Coordinates of C-alpha atoms and ligand atoms in Angstrom, one line a residue:
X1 CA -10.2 1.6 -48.3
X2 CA -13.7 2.0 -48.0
X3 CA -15.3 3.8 -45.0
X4 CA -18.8 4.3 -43.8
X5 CA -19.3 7.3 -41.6
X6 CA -22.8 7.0 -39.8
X7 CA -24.1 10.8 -39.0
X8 CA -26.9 11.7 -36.9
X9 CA -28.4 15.1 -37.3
X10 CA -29.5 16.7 -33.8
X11 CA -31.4 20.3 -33.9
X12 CA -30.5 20.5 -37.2
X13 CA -26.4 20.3 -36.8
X14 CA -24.6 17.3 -36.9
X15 CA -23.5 15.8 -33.9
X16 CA -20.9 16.8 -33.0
X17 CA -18.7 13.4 -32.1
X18 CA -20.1 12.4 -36.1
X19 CA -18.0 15.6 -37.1
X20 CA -15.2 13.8 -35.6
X21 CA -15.7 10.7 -37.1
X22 CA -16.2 12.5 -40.4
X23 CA -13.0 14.5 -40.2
X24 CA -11.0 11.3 -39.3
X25 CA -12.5 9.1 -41.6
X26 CA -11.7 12.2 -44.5
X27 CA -8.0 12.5 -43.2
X28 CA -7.0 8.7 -44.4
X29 CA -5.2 8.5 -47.6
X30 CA -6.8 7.6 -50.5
X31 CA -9.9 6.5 -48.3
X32 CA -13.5 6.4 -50.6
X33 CA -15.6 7.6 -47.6
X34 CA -19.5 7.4 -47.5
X35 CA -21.8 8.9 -45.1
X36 CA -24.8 7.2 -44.0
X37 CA -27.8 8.5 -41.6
X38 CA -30.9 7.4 -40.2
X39 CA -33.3 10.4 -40.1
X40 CA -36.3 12.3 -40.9
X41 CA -36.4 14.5 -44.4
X42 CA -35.6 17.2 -42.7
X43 CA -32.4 16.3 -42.4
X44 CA -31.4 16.0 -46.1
X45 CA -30.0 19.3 -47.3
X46 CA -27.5 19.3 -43.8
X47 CA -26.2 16.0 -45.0
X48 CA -26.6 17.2 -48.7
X49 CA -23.9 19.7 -47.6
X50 CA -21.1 16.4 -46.5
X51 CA -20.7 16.6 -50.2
X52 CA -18.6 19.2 -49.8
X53 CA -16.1 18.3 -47.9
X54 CA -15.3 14.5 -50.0
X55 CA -17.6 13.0 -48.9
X56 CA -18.1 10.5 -51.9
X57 CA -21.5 9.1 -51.4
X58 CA -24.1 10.6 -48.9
X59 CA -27.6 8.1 -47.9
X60 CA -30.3 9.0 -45.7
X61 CA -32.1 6.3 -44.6
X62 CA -35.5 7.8 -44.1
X63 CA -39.3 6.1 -43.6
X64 CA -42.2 6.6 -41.1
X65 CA -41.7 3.3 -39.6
X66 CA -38.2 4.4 -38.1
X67 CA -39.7 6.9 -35.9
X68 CA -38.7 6.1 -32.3
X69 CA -36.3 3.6 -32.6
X70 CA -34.2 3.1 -29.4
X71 CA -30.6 2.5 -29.8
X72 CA -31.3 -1.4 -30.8
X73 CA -33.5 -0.7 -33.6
X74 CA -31.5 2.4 -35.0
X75 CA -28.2 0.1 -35.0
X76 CA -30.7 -2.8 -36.7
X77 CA -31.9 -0.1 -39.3
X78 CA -28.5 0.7 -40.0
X79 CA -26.6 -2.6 -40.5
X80 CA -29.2 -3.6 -42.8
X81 CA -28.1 -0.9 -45.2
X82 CA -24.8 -1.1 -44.3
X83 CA -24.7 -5.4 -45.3
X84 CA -25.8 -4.9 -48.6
X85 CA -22.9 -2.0 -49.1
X86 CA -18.9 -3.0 -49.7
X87 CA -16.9 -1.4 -46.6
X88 CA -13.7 -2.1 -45.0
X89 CA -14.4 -0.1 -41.8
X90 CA -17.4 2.0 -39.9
X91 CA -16.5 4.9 -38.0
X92 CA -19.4 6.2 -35.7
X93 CA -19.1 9.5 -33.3
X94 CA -18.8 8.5 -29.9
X95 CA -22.0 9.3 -29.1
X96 CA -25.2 11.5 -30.0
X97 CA -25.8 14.3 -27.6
X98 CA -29.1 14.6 -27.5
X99 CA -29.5 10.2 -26.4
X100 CA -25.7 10.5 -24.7
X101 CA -26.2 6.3 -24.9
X102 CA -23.1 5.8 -26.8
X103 CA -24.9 2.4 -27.5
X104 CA -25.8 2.3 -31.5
X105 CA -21.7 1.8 -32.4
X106 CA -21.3 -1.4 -29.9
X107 CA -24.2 -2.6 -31.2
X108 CA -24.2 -2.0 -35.0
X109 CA -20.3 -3.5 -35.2
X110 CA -22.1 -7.0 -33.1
X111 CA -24.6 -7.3 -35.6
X112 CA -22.6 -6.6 -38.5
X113 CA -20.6 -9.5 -37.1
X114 CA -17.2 -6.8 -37.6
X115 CA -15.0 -5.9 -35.0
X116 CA -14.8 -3.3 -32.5
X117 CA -12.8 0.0 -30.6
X118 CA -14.7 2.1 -28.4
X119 CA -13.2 5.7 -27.4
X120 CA -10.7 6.3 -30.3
X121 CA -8.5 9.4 -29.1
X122 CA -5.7 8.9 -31.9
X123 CA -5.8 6.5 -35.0
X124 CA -2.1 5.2 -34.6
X125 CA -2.2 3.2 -38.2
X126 CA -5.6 1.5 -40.3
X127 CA -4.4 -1.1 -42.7
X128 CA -5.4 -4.6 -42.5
X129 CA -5.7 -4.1 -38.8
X130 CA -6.7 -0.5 -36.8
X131 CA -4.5 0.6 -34.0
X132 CA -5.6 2.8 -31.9
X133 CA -5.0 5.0 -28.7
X134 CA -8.4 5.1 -26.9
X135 CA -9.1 6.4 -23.2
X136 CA -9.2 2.2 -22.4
X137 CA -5.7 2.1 -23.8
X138 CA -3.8 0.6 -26.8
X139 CA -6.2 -1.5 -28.7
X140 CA -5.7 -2.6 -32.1
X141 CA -8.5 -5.1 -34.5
X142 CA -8.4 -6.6 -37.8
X143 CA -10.8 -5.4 -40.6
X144 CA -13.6 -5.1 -41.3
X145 CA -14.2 -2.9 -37.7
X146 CA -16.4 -0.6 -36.6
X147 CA -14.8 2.1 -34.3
X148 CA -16.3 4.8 -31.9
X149 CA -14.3 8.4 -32.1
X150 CA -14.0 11.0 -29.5
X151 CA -13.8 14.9 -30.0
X152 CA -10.3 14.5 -31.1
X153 CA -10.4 17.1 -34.0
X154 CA -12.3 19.9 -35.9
X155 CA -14.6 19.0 -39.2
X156 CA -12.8 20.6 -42.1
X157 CA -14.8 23.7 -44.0
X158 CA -15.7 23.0 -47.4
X159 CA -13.5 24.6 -50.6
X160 CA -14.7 27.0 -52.2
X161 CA -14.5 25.5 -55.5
X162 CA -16.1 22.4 -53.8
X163 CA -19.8 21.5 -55.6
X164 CA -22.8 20.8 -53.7
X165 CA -23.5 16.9 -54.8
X166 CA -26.7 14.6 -54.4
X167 CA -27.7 12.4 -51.7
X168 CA -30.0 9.1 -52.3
X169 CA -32.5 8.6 -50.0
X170 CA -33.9 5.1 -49.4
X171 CA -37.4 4.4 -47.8
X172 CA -37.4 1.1 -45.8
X173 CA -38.3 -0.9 -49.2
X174 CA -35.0 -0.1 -50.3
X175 CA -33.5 -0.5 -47.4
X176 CA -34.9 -3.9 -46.8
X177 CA -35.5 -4.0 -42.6
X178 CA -38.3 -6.4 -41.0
X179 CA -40.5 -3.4 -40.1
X180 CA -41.6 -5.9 -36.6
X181 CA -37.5 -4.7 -36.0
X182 CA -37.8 -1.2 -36.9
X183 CA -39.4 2.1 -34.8
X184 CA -40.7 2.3 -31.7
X185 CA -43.3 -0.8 -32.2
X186 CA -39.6 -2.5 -32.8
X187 CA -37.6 -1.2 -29.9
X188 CA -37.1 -2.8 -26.8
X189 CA -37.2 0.3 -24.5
X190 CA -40.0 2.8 -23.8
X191 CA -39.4 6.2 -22.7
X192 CA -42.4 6.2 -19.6
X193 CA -41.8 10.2 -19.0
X194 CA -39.1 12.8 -19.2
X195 CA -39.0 15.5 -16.4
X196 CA -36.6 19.1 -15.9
X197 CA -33.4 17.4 -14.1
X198 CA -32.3 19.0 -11.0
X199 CA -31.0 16.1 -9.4
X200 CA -27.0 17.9 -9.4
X201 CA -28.4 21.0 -7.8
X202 CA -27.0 22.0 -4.4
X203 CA -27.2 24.4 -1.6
X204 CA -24.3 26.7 -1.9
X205 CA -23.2 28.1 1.3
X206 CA -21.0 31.4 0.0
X207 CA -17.3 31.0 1.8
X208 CA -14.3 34.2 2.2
X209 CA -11.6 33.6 0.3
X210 CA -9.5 33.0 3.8
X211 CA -11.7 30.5 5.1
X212 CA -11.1 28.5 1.5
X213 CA -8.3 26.0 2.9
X214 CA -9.5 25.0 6.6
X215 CA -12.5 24.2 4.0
X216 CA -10.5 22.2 1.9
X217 CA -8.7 20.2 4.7
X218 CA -12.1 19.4 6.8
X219 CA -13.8 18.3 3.6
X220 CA -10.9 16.0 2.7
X221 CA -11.6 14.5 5.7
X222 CA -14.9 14.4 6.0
X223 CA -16.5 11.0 5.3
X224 CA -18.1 10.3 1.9
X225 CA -21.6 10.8 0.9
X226 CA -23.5 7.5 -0.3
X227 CA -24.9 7.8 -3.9
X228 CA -28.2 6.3 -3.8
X229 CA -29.1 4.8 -6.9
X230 CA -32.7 2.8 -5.9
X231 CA -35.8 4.5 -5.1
X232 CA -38.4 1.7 -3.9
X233 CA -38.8 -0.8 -1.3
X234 CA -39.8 -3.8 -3.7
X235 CA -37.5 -5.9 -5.1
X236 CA -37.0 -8.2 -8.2
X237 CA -36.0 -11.7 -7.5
X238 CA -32.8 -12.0 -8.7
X239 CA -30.3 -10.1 -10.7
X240 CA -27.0 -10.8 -12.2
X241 CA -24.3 -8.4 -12.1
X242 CA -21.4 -7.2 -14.3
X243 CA -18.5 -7.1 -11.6
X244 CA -18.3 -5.8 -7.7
X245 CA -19.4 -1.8 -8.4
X246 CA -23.1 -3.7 -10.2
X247 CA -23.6 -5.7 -7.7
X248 CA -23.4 -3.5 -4.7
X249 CA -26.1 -1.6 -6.9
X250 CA -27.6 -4.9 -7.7
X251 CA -28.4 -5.3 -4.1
X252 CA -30.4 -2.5 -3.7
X253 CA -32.9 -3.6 -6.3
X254 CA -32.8 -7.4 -6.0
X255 CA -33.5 -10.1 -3.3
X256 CA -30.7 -12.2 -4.7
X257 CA -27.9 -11.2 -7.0
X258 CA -25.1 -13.6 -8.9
X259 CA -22.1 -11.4 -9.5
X260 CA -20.3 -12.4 -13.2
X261 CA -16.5 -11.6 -13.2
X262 CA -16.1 -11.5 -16.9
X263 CA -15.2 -9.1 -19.4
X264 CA -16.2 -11.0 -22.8
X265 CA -19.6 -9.5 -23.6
X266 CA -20.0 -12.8 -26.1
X267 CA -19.0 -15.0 -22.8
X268 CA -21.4 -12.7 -20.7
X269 CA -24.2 -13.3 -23.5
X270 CA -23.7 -16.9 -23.1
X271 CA -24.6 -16.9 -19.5
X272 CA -27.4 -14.3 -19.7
X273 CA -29.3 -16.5 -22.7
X274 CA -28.3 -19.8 -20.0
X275 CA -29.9 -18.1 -16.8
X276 CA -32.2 -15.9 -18.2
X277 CA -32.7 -13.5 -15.1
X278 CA -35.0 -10.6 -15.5
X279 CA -32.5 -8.0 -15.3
X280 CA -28.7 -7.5 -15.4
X281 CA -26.6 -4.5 -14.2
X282 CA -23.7 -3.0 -15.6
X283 CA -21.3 -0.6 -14.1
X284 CA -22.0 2.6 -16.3
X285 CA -18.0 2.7 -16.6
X286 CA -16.4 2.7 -20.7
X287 CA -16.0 -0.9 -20.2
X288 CA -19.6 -1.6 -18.8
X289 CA -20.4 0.9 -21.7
X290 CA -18.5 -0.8 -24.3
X291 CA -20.2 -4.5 -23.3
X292 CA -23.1 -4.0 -22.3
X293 CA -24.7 -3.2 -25.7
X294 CA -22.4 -5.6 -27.5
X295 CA -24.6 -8.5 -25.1
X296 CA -27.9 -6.2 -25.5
X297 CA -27.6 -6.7 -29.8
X298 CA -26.3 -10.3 -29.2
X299 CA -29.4 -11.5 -26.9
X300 CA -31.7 -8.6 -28.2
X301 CA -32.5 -7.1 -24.6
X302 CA -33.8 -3.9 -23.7
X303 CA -30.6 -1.7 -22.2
X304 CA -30.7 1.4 -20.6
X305 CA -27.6 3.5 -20.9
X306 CA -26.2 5.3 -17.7
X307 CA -28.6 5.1 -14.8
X308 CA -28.3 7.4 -12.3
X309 CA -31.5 5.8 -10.0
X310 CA -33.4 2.3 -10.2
X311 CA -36.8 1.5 -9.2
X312 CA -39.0 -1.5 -9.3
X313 CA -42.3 -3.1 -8.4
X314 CA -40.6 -6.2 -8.0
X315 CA -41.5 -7.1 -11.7
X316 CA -40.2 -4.4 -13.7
X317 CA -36.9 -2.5 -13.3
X318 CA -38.0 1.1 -13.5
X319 CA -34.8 3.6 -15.0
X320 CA -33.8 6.7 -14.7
X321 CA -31.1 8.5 -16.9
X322 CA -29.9 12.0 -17.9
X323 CA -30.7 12.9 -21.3
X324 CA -30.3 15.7 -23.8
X325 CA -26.9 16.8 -22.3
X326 CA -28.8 16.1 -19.1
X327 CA -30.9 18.9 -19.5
X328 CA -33.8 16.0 -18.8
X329 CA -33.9 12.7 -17.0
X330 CA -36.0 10.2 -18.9
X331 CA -37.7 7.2 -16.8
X332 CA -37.2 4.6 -18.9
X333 CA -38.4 0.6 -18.8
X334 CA -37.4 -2.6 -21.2
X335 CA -40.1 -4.7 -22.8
X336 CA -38.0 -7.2 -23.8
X337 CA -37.7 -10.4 -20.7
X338 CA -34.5 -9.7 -19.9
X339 CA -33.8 -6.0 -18.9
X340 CA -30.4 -4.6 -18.5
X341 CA -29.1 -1.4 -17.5
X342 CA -25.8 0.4 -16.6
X343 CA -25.6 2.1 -13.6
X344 CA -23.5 4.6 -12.2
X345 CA -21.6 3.2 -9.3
X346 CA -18.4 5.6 -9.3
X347 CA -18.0 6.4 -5.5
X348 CA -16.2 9.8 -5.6
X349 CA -12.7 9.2 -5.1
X350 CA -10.4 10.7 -3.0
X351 CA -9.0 12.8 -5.5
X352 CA -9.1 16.5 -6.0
X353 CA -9.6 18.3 -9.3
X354 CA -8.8 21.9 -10.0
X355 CA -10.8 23.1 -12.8
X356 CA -10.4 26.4 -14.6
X357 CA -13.0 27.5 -17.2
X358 CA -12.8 31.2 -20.1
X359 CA -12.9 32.8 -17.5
X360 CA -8.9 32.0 -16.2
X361 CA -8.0 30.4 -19.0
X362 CA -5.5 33.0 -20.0
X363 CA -3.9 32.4 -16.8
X364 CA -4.0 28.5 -16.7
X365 CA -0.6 28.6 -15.2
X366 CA -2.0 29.9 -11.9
X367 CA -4.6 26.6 -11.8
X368 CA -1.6 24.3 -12.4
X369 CA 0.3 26.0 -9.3
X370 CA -3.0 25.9 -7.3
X371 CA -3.5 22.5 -8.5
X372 CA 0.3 21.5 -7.4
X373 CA 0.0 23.3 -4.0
X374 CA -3.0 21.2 -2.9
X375 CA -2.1 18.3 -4.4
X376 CA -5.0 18.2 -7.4
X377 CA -5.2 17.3 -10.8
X378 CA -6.3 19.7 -13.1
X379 CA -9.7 19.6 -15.4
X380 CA -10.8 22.4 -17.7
X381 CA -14.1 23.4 -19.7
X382 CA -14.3 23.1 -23.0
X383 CA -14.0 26.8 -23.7
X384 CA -10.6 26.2 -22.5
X385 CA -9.6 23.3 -25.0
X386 CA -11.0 24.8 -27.9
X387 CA -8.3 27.8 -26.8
X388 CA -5.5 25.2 -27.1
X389 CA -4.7 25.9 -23.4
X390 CA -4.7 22.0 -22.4
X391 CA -4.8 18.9 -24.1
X392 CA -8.8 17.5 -24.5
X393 CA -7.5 14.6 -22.0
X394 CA -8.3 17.3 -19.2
X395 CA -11.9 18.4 -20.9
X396 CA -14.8 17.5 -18.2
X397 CA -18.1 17.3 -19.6
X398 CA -21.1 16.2 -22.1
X399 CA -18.4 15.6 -24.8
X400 CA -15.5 15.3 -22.3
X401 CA -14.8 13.1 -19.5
X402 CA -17.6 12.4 -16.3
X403 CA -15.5 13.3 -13.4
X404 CA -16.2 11.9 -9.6
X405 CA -14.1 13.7 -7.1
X406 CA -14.2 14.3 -3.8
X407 CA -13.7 17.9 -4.3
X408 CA -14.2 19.8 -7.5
X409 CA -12.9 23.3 -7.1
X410 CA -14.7 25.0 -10.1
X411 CA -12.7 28.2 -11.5
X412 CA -13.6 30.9 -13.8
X413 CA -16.3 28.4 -14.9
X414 CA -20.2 29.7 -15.9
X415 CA -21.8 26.1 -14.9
X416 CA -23.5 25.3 -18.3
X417 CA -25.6 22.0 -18.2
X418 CA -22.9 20.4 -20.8
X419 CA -20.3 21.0 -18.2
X420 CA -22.3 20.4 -14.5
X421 CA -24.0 17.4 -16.1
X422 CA -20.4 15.6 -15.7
X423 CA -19.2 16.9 -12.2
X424 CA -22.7 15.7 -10.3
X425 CA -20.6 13.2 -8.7
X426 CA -18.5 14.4 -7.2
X427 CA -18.4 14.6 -3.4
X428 CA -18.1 18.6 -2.9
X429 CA -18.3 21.2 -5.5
X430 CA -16.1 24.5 -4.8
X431 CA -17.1 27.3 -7.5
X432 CA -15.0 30.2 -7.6
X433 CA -16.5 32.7 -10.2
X434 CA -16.6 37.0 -10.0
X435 CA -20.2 36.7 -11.4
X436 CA -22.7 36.1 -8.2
X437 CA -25.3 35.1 -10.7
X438 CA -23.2 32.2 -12.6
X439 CA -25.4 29.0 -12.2
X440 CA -22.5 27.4 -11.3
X441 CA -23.0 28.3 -7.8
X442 CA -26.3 26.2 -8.3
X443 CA -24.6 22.9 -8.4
X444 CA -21.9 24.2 -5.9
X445 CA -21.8 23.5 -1.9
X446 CA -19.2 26.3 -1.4
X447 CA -19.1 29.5 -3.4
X448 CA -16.8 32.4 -3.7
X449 CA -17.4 35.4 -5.8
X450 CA -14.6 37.0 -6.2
X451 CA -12.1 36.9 -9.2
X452 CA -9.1 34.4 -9.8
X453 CA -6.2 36.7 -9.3
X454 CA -8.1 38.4 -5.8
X455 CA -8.6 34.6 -4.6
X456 CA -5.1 33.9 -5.2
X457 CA -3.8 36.9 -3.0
X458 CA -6.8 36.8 -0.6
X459 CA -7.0 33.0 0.2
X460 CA -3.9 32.4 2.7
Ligands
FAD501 C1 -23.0 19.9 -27.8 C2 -22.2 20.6 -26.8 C3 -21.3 19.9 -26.0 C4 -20.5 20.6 -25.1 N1 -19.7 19.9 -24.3 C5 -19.0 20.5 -23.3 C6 -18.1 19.8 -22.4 O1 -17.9 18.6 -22.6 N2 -17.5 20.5 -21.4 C7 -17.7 21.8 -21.2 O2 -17.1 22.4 -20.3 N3 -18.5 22.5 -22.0 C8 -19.2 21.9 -23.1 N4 -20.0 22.6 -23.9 C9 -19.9 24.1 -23.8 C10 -20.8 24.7 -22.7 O3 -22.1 24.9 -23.2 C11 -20.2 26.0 -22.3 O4 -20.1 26.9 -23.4 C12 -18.9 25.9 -21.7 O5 -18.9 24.9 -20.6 C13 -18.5 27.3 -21.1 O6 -17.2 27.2 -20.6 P1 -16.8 28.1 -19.4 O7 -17.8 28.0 -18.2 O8 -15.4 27.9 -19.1 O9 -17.0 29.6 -20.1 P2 -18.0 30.7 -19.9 O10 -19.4 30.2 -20.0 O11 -17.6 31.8 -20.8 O12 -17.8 31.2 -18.4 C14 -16.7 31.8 -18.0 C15 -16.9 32.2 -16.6 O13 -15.7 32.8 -16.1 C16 -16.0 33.8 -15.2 N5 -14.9 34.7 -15.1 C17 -14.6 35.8 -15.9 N6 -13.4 36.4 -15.4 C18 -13.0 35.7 -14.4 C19 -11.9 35.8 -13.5 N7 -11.0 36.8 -13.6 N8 -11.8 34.9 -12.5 C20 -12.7 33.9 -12.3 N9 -13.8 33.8 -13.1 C21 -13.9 34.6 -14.1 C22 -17.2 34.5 -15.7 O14 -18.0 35.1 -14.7 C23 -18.0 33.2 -16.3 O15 -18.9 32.7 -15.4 C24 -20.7 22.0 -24.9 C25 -21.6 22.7 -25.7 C26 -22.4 22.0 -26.6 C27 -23.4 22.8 -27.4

């Protein structure tokens, strides 16, 4: 079996979902992998390193004209090279973390014409069909497919005997692309400005550890707060929406919207190419994020991944969108006639998660008792996975899960951006943290500053 591996390199590491991909891809018997990346020069000697590890062939796409493709024109760029090569399947990282679209796998596997599985947690068996667990479920596809994997394992370290091998890099001659398709000049989506994000910061009112359940019971039953995803008084004509969650968004942009209850991107394509609106909303769910770009590469529309806030002049659909681990939010627009987005429209549930962080992690058993005596399920950091305390199901974050509780109840947790960026969500935010300085307490509405054990004793 032949596999293609497609690597991004971000601040000079690779990212770290295409370290997953790598490893699984690696792991198959008697599999001839090959890596293949679209980046600048720079790039070469960390994917010269791949070599290491068995990776049989390494190629680095690399040429002036590629600079600033969106997702479109990198997945374009891509299945060019990857046409004229023999491969039985692709295996992309779920996504990049500094773009977080999660877009260029959907669309590379449409316009290769191959299959597709999104969110691979566990490859059950990869023959003449792959089966896979994935966070949608059991899916299985017959080869040639392209799948997306999660964090699900740890790149290998080279041998020490292992030799340093060469890489081939190809200029877009060699790689044979229509440079109209290729760069930013190519892509359908401009980035209009980027801006510091402190759109999940809160006012953090600091509680006593006895006042923390009559907290808890009035917020569960307090009513729920309204996440306001348009910003302007304008609206475009007429939208079609991707299911109920869309179009209540929808509404907030648009004068009329049509709501499609399909789930066949190649169906939904049909109907977009038919009707021909001037934009289309997707819930920003894994199945909105799964078909949305399959239709964006089949139509070759503009898509914006994971709105969190719409604006529009009645002409143009103005985006906004966390980026760079949400460090940023980028305001984004389409260029292309038809201009597609999707949109947050979780409303927190009613759910509440208990989430402990390092800081408890060698006492997780007290957060699943917490968790069981007020009725929440329990979450973790990543600090916590990577210490084998709880399986990455649980992991909330930039390369975890997006959670949208009513109440997160934050424990032991510092509040980096990778971890908040994935909680903004939610309803309420309890932090719970010794250190008064944590910025954790930034995105909280309650906070307690006291440690784990002296909550426990102190809080009835
Ligand atoms: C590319 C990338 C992706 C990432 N993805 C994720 C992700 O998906 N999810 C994620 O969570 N992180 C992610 N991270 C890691 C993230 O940057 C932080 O390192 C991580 O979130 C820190 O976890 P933590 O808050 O549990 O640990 P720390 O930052 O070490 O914080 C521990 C906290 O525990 C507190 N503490 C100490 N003792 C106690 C006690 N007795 N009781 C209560 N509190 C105590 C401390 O005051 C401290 O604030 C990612 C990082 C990168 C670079």
């Amino acid at each position: 079996m032949r596999i293609a591996v497609c690597v991004k390199i971000v601040d000079g590491e690779i990212n770290p979902f295409d370290e997953c991909a790598l490893e699984e891809a690696l792991r198959i018997t008697d599999a001839e992998v090959f890596a293949v990346s679209m980046c600048p020069q720079s790039a070469a000697e960390k994917l010269r390193s791949l070599t290491r590890l068995g990776v049989k062939e390494v190629y680095l796409l690399s040429d002036k004209l590629y600079a600033g493709s969106d997702t479109l024109a990198t997945a374009y760029i891509l299945s060019e090279f990857l046409k004229k090569q023999k491969f039985d399947c692709v295996f992309c990282g779920r996504q990049t973390i500094d773009g977080d679209t999660a877009q260029v796998g959907p669309c590379l596997a449409t316009l290769l014409g191959i299959g597709l599985i999104t969110n691979v947690m566990k490859i059950c068996s990869i023959d003449e069909t792959a089966v896979c667990e994935t966070r949608l479920g059991h899916m299985s596809v017959p080869l040639p497919a392209l799948l997306t994997i999660e964090r699900i394992n740890t790149l290998r370290f080279p041998s020490i005997r292992s030799k340093l091998g060469e890489i081939t890099v190809l200029n877009n001659s060699q790689v044979g692309a229509d440079r109209n398709k290729c760069g930013l000049s190519g892509s359908a989506t401009r980035v209009l400005k980027t801006f510091e994000n402190s759109a999940g910061k809160r006012k953090c009112k600091f509680i006593k550890p006895c006042e923390f359940l009559n907290i808890l019971s009035e917020l569960k039953q307090s009513g729920k707060k309204n996440i306001k995803i348009t910003e302007s008084d304008k609206k475009l004509p007429y939208v079609i929406a991707i299911g109920d969650d869309a179009a209540k968004k929808a509404c907030e942009v648009a004068d009329k919207v049509e709501t499609i209850y399909e789930n066949d991107p190649f169906v939904i394509a049909g109907i977009i190419k038919k009707k021909a609106p001037p934009a289309v909303l997707w819930n920003a769910d894994l199945v909105g994020r799964r078909n949305a770009p399959v239709a964006a590469a089949l139509i070759n529309a503009g898509l914006c991944a994971d709105c969190t806030a719409l604006e529009t002049d009645g002409e143009t659909l103005y985006m906004y969108r966390p980026a760079r681990g949400g460090n940023i939010i980028a305001k984004i627009m389409c260029i292309t006639p038809v201009q597609m987005a999707t949109v947050r429209c979780a409303e927190p549930s009613d759910d509440i998660i208990v989430s402990g962080g390092r800081g408890v992690a060698e006492d997780f058993d007290k957060i699943h008792a917490l968790a069981k005596k007020i009725g929440a399920e329990v979450g973790a950091s990543r600090a916590v996975i990577d210490k084998n305390v709880i399986s990455y199901e649980a992991q909330i974050g930039l390369t975890g899960k997006s959670v949208s509780p009513k109440i997160y109840i934050a424990i032991g947790i510092s509040g980096a951006v990778q971890h908040t960026c994935a909680i903004e969500n939610s309803d309420f935010i309890i932090a719970i943290n010794p250190d008064a300085s944590a910025p954790i307490f930034e995105y909280a509405d309650y906070g307690i500053v006291i440690t784990f054990d002296e909550f426990l004793s102190k809080m009835q």
